[in-house]
Coordinates of C-alpha atoms and ligand atoms in Angstrom, one line a residue:
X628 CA 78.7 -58.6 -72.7
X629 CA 79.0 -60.0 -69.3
X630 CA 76.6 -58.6 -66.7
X631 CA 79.0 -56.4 -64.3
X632 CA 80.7 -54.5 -67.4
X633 CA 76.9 -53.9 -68.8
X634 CA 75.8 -52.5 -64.9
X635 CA 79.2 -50.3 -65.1
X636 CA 78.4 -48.8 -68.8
X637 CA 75.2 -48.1 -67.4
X638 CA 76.0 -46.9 -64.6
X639 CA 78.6 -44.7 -65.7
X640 CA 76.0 -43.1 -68.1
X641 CA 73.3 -42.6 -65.4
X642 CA 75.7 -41.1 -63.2
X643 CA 77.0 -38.8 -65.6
X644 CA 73.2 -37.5 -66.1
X645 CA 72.1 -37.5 -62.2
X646 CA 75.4 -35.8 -61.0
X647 CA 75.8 -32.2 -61.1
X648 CA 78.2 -30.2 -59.4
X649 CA 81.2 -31.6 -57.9
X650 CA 80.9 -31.7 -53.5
X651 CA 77.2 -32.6 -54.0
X652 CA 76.1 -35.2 -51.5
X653 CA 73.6 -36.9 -53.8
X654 CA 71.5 -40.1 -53.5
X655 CA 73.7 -43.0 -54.8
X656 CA 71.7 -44.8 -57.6
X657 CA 74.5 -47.4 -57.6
X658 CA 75.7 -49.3 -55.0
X659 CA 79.0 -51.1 -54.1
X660 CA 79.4 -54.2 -53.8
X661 CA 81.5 -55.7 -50.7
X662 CA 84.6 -58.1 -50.4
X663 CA 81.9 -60.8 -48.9
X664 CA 84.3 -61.3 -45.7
X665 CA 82.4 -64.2 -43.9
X666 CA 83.1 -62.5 -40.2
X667 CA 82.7 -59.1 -41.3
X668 CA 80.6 -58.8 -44.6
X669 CA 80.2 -55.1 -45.1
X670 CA 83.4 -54.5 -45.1
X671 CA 85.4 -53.2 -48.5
X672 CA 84.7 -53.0 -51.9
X673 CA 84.9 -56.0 -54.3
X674 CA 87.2 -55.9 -57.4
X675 CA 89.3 -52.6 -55.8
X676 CA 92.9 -52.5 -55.4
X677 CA 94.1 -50.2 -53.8
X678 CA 97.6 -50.0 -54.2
X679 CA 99.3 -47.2 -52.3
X680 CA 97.9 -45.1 -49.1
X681 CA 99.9 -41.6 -49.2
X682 CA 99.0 -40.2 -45.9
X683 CA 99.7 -36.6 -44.9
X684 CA 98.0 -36.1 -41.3
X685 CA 97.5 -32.9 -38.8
X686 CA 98.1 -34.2 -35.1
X687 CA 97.8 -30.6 -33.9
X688 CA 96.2 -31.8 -30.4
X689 CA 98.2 -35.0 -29.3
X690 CA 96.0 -36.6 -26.7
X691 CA 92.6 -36.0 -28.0
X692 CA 90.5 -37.3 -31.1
X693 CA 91.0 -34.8 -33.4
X694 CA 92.5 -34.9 -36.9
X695 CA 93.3 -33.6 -40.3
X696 CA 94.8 -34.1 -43.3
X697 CA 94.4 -35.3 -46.9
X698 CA 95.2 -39.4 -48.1
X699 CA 96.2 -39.8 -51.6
X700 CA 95.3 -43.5 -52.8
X701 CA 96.3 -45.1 -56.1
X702 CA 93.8 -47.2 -56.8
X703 CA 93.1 -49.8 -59.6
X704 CA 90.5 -52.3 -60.2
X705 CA 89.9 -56.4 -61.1
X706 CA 86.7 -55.8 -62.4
X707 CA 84.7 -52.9 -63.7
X708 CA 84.3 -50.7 -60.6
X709 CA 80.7 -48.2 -61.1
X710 CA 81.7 -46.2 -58.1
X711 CA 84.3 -46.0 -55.7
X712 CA 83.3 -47.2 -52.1
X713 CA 85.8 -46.6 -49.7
X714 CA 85.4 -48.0 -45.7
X715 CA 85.3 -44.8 -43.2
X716 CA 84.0 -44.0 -40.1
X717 CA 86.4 -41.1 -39.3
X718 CA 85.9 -36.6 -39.7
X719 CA 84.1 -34.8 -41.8
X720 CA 85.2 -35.3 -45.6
X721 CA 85.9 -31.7 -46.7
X722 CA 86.9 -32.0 -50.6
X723 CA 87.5 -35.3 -52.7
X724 CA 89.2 -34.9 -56.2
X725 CA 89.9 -37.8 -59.2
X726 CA 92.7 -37.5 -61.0
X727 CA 93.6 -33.8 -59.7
X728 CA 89.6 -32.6 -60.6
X729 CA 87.3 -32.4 -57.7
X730 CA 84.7 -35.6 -57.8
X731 CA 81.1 -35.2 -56.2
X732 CA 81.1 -37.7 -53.3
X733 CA 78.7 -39.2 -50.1
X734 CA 79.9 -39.7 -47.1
X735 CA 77.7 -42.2 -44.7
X736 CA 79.0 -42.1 -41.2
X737 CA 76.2 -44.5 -39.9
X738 CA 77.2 -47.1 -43.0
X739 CA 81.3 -46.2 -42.3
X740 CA 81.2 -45.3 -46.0
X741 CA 82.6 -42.7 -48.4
X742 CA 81.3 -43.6 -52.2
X743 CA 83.2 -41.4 -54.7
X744 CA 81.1 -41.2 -58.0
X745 CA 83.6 -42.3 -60.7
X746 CA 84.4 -45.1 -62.4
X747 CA 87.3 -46.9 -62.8
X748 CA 87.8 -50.6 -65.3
X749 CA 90.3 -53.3 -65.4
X750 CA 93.8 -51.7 -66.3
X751 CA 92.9 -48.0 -65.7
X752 CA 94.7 -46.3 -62.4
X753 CA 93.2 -43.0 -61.2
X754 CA 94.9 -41.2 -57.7
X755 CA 91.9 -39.9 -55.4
X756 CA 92.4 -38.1 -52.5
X757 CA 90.2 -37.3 -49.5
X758 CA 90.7 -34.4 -47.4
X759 CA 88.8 -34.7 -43.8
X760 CA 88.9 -32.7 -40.7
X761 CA 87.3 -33.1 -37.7
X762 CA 86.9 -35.9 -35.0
X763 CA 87.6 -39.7 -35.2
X764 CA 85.0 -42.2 -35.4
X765 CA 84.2 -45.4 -33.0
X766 CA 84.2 -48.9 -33.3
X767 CA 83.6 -50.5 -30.1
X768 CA 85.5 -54.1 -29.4
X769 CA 82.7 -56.5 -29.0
X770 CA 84.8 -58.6 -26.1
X771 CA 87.3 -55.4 -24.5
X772 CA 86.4 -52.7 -23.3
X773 CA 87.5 -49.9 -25.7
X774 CA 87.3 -48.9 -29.1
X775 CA 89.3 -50.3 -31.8
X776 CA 91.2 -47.6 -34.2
X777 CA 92.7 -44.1 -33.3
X778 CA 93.6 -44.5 -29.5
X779 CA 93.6 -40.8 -27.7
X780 CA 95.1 -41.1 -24.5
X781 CA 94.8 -37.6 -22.7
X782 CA 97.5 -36.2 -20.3
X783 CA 97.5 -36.5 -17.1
X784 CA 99.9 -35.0 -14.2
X785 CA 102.7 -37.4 -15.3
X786 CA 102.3 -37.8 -19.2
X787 CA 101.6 -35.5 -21.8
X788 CA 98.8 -36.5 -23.7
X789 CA 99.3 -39.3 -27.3
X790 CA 97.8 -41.2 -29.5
X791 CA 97.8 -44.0 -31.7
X792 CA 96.0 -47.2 -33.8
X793 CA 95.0 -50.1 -32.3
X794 CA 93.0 -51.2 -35.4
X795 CA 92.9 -55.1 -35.6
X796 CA 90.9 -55.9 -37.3
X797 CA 88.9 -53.1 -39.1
X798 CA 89.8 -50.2 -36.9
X799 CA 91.7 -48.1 -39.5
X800 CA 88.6 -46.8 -41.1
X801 CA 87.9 -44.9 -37.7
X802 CA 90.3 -41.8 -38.8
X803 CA 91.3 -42.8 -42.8
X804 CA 89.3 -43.9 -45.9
X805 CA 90.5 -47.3 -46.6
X806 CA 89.7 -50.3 -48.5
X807 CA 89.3 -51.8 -44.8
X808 CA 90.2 -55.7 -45.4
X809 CA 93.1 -57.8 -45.1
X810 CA 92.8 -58.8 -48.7
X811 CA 93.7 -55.8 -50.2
X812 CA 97.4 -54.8 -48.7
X813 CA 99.2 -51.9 -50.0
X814 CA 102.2 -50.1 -49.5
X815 CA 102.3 -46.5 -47.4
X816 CA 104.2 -42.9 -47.8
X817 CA 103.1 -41.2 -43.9
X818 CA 103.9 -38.0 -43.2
X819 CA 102.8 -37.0 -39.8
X820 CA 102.9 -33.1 -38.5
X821 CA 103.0 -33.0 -34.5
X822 CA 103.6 -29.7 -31.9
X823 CA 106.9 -28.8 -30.9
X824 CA 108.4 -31.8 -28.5
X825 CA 106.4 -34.2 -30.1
X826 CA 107.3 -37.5 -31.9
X827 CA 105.6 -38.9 -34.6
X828 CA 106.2 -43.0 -35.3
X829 CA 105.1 -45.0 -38.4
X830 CA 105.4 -48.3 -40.1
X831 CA 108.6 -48.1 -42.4
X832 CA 111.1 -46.8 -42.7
X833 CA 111.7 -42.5 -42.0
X834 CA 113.1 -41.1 -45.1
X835 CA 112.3 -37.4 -43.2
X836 CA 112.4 -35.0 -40.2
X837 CA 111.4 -31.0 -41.4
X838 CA 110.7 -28.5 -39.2
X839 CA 106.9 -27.3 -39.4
X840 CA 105.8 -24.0 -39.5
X841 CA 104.7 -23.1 -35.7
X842 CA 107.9 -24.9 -34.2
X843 CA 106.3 -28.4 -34.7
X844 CA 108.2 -31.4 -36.9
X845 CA 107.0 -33.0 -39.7
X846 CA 108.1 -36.7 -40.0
X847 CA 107.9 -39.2 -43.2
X848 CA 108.2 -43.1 -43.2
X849 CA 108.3 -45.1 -46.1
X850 CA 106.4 -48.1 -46.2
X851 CA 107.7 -50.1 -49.2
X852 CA 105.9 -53.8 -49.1
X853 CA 102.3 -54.0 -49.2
X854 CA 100.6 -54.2 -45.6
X855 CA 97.5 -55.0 -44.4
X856 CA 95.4 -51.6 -43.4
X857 CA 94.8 -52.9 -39.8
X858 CA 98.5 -53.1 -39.7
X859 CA 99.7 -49.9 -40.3
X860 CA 101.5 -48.3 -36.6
X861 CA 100.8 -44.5 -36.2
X862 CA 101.9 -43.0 -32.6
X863 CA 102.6 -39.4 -31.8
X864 CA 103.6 -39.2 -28.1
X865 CA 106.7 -37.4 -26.5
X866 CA 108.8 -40.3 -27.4
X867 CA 112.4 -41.5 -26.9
X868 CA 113.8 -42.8 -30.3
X869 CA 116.7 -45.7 -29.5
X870 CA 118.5 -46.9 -32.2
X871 CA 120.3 -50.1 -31.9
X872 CA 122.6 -51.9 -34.7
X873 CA 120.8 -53.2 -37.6
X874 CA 120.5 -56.6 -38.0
X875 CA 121.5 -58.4 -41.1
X876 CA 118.6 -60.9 -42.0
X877 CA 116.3 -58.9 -44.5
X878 CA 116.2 -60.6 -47.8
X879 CA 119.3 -61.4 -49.2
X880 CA 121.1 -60.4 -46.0
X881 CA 120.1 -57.7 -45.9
X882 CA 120.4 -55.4 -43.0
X883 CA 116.6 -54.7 -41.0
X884 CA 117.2 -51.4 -39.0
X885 CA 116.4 -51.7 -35.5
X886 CA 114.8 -48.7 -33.9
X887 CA 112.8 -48.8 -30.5
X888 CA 110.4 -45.9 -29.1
X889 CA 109.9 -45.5 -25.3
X890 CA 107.8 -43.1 -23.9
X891 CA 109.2 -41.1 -20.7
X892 CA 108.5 -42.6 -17.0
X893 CA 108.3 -46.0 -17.7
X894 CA 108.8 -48.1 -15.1
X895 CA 111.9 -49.7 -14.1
X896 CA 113.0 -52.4 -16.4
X897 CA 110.3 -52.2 -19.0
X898 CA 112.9 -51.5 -21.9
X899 CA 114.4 -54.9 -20.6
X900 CA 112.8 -57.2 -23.2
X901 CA 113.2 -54.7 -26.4
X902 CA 117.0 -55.5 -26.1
X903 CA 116.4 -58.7 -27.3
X904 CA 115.0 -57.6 -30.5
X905 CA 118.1 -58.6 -32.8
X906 CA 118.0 -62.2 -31.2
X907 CA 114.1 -62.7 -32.2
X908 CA 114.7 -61.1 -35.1
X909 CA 117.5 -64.0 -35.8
X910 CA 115.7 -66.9 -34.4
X911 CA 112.4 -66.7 -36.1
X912 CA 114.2 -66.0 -39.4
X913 CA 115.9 -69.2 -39.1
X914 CA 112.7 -70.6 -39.6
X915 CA 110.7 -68.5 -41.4
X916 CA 112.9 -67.0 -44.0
X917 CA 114.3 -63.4 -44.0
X918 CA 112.5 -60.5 -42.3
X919 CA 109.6 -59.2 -44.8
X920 CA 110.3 -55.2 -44.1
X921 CA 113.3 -53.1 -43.7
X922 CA 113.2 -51.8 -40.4
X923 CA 111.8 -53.7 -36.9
X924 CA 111.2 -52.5 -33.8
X925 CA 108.7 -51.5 -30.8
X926 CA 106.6 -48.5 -29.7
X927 CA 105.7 -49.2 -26.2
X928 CA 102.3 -47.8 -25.1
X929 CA 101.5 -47.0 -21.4
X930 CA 97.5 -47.9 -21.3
X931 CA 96.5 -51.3 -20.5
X932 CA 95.5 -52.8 -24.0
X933 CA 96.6 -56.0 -25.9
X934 CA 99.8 -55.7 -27.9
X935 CA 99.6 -55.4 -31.6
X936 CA 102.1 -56.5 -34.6
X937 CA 102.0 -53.1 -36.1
X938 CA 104.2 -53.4 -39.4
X939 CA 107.6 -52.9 -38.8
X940 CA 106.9 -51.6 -35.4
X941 CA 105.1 -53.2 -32.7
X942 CA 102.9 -51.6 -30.6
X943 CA 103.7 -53.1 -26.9
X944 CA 102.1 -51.7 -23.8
X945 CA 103.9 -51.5 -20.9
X946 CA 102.4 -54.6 -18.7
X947 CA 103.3 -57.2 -22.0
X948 CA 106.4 -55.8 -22.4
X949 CA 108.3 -59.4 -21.8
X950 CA 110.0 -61.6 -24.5
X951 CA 107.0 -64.1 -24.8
X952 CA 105.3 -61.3 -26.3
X953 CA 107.9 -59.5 -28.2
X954 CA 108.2 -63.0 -29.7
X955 CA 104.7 -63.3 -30.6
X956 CA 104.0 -59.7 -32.1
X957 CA 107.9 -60.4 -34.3
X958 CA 106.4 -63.9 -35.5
X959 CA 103.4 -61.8 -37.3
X960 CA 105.4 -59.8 -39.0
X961 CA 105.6 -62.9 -41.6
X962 CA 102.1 -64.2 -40.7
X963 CA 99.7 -61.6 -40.7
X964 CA 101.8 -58.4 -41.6
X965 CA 103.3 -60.3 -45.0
X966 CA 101.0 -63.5 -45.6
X967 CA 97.7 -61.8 -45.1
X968 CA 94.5 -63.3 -44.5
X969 CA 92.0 -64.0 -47.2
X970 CA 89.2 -63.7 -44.9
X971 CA 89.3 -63.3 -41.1
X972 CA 87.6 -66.5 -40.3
X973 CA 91.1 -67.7 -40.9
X974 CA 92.6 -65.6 -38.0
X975 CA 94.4 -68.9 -36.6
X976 CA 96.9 -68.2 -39.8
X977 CA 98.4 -65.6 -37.9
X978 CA 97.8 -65.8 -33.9
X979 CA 98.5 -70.0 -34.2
X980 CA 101.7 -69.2 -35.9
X981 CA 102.9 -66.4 -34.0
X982 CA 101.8 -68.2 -30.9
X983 CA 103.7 -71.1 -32.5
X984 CA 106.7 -69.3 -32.6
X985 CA 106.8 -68.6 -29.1
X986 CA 107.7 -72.3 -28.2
X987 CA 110.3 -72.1 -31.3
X988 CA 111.9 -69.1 -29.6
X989 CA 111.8 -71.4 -26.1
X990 CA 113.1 -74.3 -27.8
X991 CA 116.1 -72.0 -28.9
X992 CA 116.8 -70.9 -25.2
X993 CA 116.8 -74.4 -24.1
X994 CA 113.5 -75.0 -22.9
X995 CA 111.7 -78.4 -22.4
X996 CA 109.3 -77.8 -25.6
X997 CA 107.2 -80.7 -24.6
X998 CA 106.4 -79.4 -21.5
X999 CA 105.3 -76.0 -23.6
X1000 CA 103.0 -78.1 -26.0
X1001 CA 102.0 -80.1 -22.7
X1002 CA 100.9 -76.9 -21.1
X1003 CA 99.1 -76.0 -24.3
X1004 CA 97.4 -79.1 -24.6
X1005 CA 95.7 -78.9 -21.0
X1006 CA 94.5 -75.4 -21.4
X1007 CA 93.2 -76.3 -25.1
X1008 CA 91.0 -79.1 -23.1
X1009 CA 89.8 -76.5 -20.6
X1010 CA 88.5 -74.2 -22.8
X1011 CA 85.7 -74.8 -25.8
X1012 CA 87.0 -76.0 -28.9
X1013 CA 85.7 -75.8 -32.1
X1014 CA 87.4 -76.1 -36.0
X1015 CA 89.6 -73.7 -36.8
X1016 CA 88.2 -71.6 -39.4
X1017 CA 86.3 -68.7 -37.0
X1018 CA 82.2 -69.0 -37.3
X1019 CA 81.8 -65.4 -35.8
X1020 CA 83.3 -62.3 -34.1
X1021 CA 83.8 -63.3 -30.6
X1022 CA 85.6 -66.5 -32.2
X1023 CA 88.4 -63.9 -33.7
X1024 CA 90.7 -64.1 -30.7
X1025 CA 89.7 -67.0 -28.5
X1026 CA 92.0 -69.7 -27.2
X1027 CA 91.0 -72.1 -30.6
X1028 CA 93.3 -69.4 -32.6
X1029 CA 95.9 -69.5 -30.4
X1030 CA 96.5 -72.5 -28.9
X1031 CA 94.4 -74.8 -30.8
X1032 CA 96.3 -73.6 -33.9
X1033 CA 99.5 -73.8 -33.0
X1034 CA 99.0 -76.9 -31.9
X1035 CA 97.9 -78.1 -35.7
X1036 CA 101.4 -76.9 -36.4
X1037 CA 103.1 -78.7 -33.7
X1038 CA 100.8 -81.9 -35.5
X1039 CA 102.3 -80.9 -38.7
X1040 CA 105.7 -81.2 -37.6
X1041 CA 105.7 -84.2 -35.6
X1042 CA 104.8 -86.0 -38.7
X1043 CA 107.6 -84.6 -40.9
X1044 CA 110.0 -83.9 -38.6
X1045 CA 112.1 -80.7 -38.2
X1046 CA 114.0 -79.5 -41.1
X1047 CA 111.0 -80.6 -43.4
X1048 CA 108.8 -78.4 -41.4
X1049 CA 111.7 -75.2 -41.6
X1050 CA 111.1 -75.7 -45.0
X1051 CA 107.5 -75.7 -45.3
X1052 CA 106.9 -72.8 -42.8
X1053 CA 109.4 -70.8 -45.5
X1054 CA 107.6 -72.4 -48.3
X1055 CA 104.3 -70.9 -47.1
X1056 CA 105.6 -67.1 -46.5
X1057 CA 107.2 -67.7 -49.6
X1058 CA 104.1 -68.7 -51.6
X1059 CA 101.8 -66.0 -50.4
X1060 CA 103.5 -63.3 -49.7
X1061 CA 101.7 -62.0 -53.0
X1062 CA 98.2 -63.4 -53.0
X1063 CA 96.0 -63.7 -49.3
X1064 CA 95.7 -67.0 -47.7
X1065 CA 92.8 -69.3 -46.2
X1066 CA 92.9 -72.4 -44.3
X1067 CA 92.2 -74.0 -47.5
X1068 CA 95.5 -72.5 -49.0
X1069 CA 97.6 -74.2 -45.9
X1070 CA 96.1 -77.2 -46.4
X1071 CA 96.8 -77.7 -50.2
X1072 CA 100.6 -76.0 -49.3
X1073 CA 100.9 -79.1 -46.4
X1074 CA 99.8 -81.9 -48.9
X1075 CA 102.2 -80.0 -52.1
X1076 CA 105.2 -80.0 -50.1
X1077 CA 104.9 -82.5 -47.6
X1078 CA 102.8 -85.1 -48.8
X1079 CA 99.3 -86.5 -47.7
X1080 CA 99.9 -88.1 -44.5
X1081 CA 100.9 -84.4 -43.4
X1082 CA 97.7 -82.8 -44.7
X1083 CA 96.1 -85.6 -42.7
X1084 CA 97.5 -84.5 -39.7
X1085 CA 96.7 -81.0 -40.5
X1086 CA 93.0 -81.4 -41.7
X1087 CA 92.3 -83.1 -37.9
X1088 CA 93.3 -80.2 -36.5
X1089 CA 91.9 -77.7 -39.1
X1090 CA 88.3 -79.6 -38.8
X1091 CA 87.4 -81.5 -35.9
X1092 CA 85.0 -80.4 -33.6
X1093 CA 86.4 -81.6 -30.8
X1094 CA 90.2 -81.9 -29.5
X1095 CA 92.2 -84.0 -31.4
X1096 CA 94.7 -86.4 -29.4
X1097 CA 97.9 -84.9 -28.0
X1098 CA 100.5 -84.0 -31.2
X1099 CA 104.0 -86.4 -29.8
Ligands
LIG1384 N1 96.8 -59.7 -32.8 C1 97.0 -59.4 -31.4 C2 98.0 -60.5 -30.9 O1 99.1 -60.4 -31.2 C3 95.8 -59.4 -30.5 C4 94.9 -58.2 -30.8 C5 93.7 -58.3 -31.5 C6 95.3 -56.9 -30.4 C7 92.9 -57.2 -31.7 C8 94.6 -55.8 -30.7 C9 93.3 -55.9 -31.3 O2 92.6 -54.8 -31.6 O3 97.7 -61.4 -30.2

């Protein structure tokens, strides 16, 4: 008997005897194990799958912290599970229940965990939910100044107070009880309630608008491919909804709807950029296969914070509402959104490429793309540099990822030359689209389909720890 399904018999049975009364908030004897995320190591639960979020949220207040409602998780496990160790940081838990009994449960604000006292093996599939009221959790941004997860922007003389996630990368677990890592994507049925006049946005597609008791709406999206948690777009704001003509280059040719959310007062020419959409959408899935999800499009944001490839709907603030960016946040719909990241040390997987992607998009308009690499080159030798793989936090989002990364690429394809490096960009979203990536996993991709001299390349760039010669 191997040692983790001994500790789970066990612990089952001592559980079963120390755990009375369902609600209690007892001592846990056992204790979880992580994913082992080398940036982040507390966060998730090793050997849990969880394979569908069902979210049913209360915005009753738009523009302040508060929330309600109950998630419904299918979960499953790769390895005998003792207890169930969900990542949150969000409202007070009210009432958990396994498989439609209640479940006695702790909630640890200070650890940002909720451990659910059941067990679960290899092949079994139970449906927990969590219902939680109350007031969102924080997790400050070690390098900007605000919180990462549920954004609450209050009114003010011109704008009716909103609110949504900004949750890159372990911001979800602010307001919902999530398996909080990249590695463990799953797919997402959101139904958000908001107050009369109110909008509610969410990654996927909307399957439903009811009317809600008290004059509110109730609105459902369908999330149908798995996504990363950190990925998933929630915004409830006096919106605009803009539909534009869907654009056929989903799988198969299939068509991607295009919808677009403005809130009201923007300033002159902001929706300027968003009616490009169909073209980026066209462009980038020349090189990178057909569009991952069935719908694309933007909700734009009015406070001053980074934009975010939210699944299926970016979430764009007003002063990075440009095509550059639009470009950028589109490219991680594949590389990030769809290829996720095994750990987030490997964060240049998805801000190289999409920054990549920016001088593809360039390139299509006409633009001298060695100038573009030029430019990259010099501000890569004005800033640190350092291997790719991240060593810590404040290494997530620095100039290395971006530029340094996409730079690798542009090494990659100068040494294979351009319709060997289409192939091999759609070879890679192709490949894991089902199973997370590391560095390691591009690197073995590059030598597999493009032979060793490529790899080569790539490694230099991947591991040297200073900057490697210009890519021409
Ligand atoms: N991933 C974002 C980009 O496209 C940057 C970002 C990082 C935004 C963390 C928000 C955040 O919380 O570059």
């Amino acid at each position: 008997m191997s040692r983790p399904s001994f500790c789970a018999s066990l612990c089952a049975a001592l559980l079963s005897v120390l755990l009375v009364g369902a609600g209690a908030q007892p001592a846990s004897p056992v204790t979880a194990q992580s994913i082992g995320d080398s940036i982040y190591p507390r966060l998730g639960q090793a050997g849990l799958d969880v394979r569908h979020y069902a979210l049913d949220l209360n915005v009753d207040r738009p523009g302040t912290s508060e929330l309600s409602g109950v998630v419904t998780l299918t979960v499953g496990a790769t390895r005998p599970l003792p207890l169930l160790s969900l990542d949150f940081l969000g409202p007070a838990v009210a009432a958990v229940t396994w498989n439609g009994q209640p479940a006695p449960y702790r909630q640890d604000r200070a650890a940002g965990k909720l451990s659910i006292q059941r067990s679960l093996r290899p092949g079994e599939q139970a449906t927990v939910t969590v219902r939680f009221a109350g007031t969102v959790g924080r997790r400050p941004d070690p390098e900007l100044p605000l919180d990462v997860g549920w954004q609450a922007v209050a009114a003010d003389g011109k704008r009716p107070g909103a609110n949504f996630t900004l949750s890159e990368p372990d911001g979800t677990r602010t307001f919902l009880p999530v398996n909080d890592h990249p590695s463990d994507p799953a797919t997402f049925t959101t139904r958000v309630t908001v107050p009369a006049g109110y909008v509610a946005a969410a990654s996927g597609v909307q399957v439903l608008a009811q009317a809600a008791p008290g004059g509110g709406q109730t609105f459902t999206f369908e999330q149908a491919q798995p996504i990363p948690t950190y990925a998933l777009a929630l915004h409830v704001n006096r919106f605009e909804r803009q539909d534009s003509p869907a654009v056929p280059v989903g799988v198969g040719g299939a068509a991607v709807a295009r919808r677009d959310y403005f809130p009201s007062d923007l300033p002159d020419g902001t929706r300027d950029a968003y009616t490009r959409t169909g073209e980026v959408l066209t462009v980038l899935s020349g090189w990178f296969g057909p569009f991952p999800f069935g719908a694309y499009g933007s909700a734009v944001v009015t406070p001053g914070i980074p934009a975010l490839e939210t699944a299926t709907l970016s979430t764009m603030p007003v002063r990075a509402s440009n095509v550059r960016v639009l470009v950028h946040e589109t490219a991680h719909q594949w590389f990030g959104d769809r290829v996720v990241l095994g750990d987030w040390a490997d964060v240049w997987l998805n801000e190289g490429f999409a920054t990549y992607a920016e001088l593809l998009w360039a390139q299509a308009q006409g633009e001298d793309g060695a100038a573009i690499v030029r430019g990259w080159y010099d501000r890569a030798g004005r800033s640190p540099t350092r291997p790719l793989v991240a060593a810590s936090e404040r290494q997530l989002f620095d100039t290395t990822s971006y530029i340094r990364g996409a730079l690798a690429l542009q090494a990659v394809r100068v040494t294979v030359g351009d319709a060997a490096f289409q192939a091999y960009l759609r070879g890679w979203v192709a490949a894991f689209s089902d199973r997370p990536a590391r560095t390691a996993d591009l690197l073995a991709h590059t030598r597999r389909q493009l032979g060793a001299d490529a790899e080569a390349a790539l490694r230099l760039w991947t591991e040297s720890p200073t900057l490697p010669p210009l890519p021409e």
